[in-house]
Amino acid sequence: MKLGIAMSECSPIYQEAAYSFATGLNCDFHSVPEHSINEQFKECDAFILVGNDYKNSPSKKFAYNSGKPVIVINGSFFEGKNPKKYVRVNLNGFVNNMCELPSPDYKRWDSLAQYHGYKDIFKKREGKGILIALNAKTSPALLKFSMEDWLYDTVKQLKEVTDQPIYIRHHRKKKQGYSKKFNQMRHEFKVKEESDDRTSDVPKKYAASLVFTTTYSVKSLMYGTPHISGHPGDFVSNIVKSDISEESLNFYPNEDDLYEHYGRLSRLEWSIEEIKSGECWNT
């Protein structure tokens, strides 16, 4: 087997993770920058894609539409420590509804939770305000979806069911532009804007959160905030509500369902050593 690797300009850990798959499988590989493609890459049997910038990458577009196995390497759901140890590995997709979730591994989740020092998780907590955490541009572009139209409609629906203040959190990689529609939403509904605060590993307390597909939801739900999924591509969409209602804003999954789901997500998190040893492939 020969692996095709589409490499982005990213942190060394992601580059090392990509090449480690070839080591773990003991196979040849052909690497190209993500913004290019050649015949050798097209002839590969499977593909490793570093990062999810699908829109501007001919090699990633080809790989994803090839019908061959695809691994996408991205940032960890949970990583807060420095130096980073884990990367996220998606099989056959960039987001949840387009990738394959494995069966749960409770011991692995317990190990990850201990490593990251998580405490007081899977317990509903009280907060004030509704937070809408925005995506970077990649997922909406991949799904051919207007983020501005979704945001406007979402805020409008929220205003019909709650008096809670609404906060918009921009993605750290790409702040939503102040288009006519975005400005209309800000002024018509009096929403407030929040920065992407990375000073704490624990998300701020809100009454509820809502996302399109961004992974903010993973930690927010884990730390007790009720959550609404705006799209099946949200990584916690399987266990939360998707409709905007008072009931959904107050719904929090039971501990058993959370434990099972995070046991699944834990099997998307792998270290370089585990990838090289082949343990990741055994999943």
PDB file of C-alpha atoms in Angstrom, residues 1-6 21 25 41 44-52 54 59-73 88-95 98-100 142 268 280-281:
ATOM      1  CA  MET A   1       0.000   0.000   0.000  1.00  0.00           C
ATOM      2  CA  LYS A   2       1.129   3.547  -0.718  1.00  0.00           C
ATOM      3  CA  LEU A   3      -0.081   6.570   1.247  1.00  0.00           C
ATOM      4  CA  GLY A   4      -0.673   9.992  -0.279  1.00  0.00           C
ATOM      5  CA  ILE A   5      -0.037  12.803   2.210  1.00  0.00           C
ATOM      6  CA  ALA A   6      -1.452  16.293   1.644  1.00  0.00           C
ATOM      7  CA  PHE A  21       1.102   6.696   9.776  1.00  0.00           C
ATOM      8  CA  LEU A  25       1.865   0.761   8.455  1.00  0.00           C
ATOM      9  CA  PHE A  41      -0.487  11.430  -5.422  1.00  0.00           C
ATOM     10  CA  CYS A  44      -1.969   6.296  -3.968  1.00  0.00           C
ATOM     11  CA  ASP A  45      -4.147   3.704  -2.219  1.00  0.00           C
ATOM     12  CA  ALA A  46      -5.162   5.826   0.787  1.00  0.00           C
ATOM     13  CA  PHE A  47      -4.655   9.405   1.917  1.00  0.00           C
ATOM     14  CA  ILE A  48      -3.533  11.344   4.989  1.00  0.00           C
ATOM     15  CA  LEU A  49      -4.779  14.932   4.987  1.00  0.00           C
ATOM     16  CA  VAL A  50      -3.261  17.418   7.434  1.00  0.00           C
ATOM     17  CA  GLY A  51      -5.756  20.099   8.457  1.00  0.00           C
ATOM     18  CA  ASN A  52      -9.266  20.700   7.142  1.00  0.00           C
ATOM     19  CA  TYR A  54     -10.632  21.572   1.973  1.00  0.00           C
ATOM     20  CA  SER A  59      -5.097  17.415  -3.294  1.00  0.00           C
ATOM     21  CA  LYS A  60      -7.588  17.210  -0.408  1.00  0.00           C
ATOM     22  CA  LYS A  61     -10.555  17.594  -2.741  1.00  0.00           C
ATOM     23  CA  PHE A  62      -9.246  14.793  -4.920  1.00  0.00           C
ATOM     24  CA  ALA A  63      -8.593  12.497  -1.958  1.00  0.00           C
ATOM     25  CA  TYR A  64     -11.973  13.094  -0.367  1.00  0.00           C
ATOM     26  CA  ASN A  65     -13.832  12.423  -3.620  1.00  0.00           C
ATOM     27  CA  SER A  66     -11.652   9.451  -4.643  1.00  0.00           C
ATOM     28  CA  GLY A  67     -13.651   6.798  -2.801  1.00  0.00           C
ATOM     29  CA  LYS A  68     -10.421   5.601  -1.150  1.00  0.00           C
ATOM     30  CA  PRO A  69      -9.771   5.608   2.637  1.00  0.00           C
ATOM     31  CA  VAL A  70      -9.015   9.067   4.025  1.00  0.00           C
ATOM     32  CA  ILE A  71      -7.523  10.063   7.373  1.00  0.00           C
ATOM     33  CA  VAL A  72      -7.805  13.727   8.431  1.00  0.00           C
ATOM     34  CA  ILE A  73      -5.372  14.948  11.101  1.00  0.00           C
ATOM     35  CA  ARG A  88      -7.399  14.275  16.427  1.00  0.00           C
ATOM     36  CA  VAL A  89      -7.752  11.621  13.724  1.00  0.00           C
ATOM     37  CA  ASN A  90     -10.969  11.591  11.658  1.00  0.00           C
ATOM     38  CA  LEU A  91     -11.684   8.608   9.415  1.00  0.00           C
ATOM     39  CA  ASN A  92     -13.268   9.372   6.026  1.00  0.00           C
ATOM     40  CA  GLY A  93     -14.433  12.862   6.877  1.00  0.00           C
ATOM     41  CA  PHE A  94     -13.662  16.362   8.109  1.00  0.00           C
ATOM     42  CA  VAL A  95     -16.589  16.713  10.518  1.00  0.00           C
ATOM     43  CA  MET A  98     -18.848  12.937   7.432  1.00  0.00           C
ATOM     44  CA  CYS A  99     -16.509  10.767   9.505  1.00  0.00           C
ATOM     45  CA  GLU A 100     -16.882   7.387  11.154  1.00  0.00           C
ATOM     46  CA  LEU A 142     -17.127  22.514   2.712  1.00  0.00           C
ATOM     47  CA  LEU A 268     -10.208   9.844  17.750  1.00  0.00           C
ATOM     48  CA  CYS A 280      -4.265   3.852  16.178  1.00  0.00           C
ATOM     49  CA  TRP A 281      -4.893   1.677  13.101  1.00  0.00           C
TER      50      TRP A 281
END
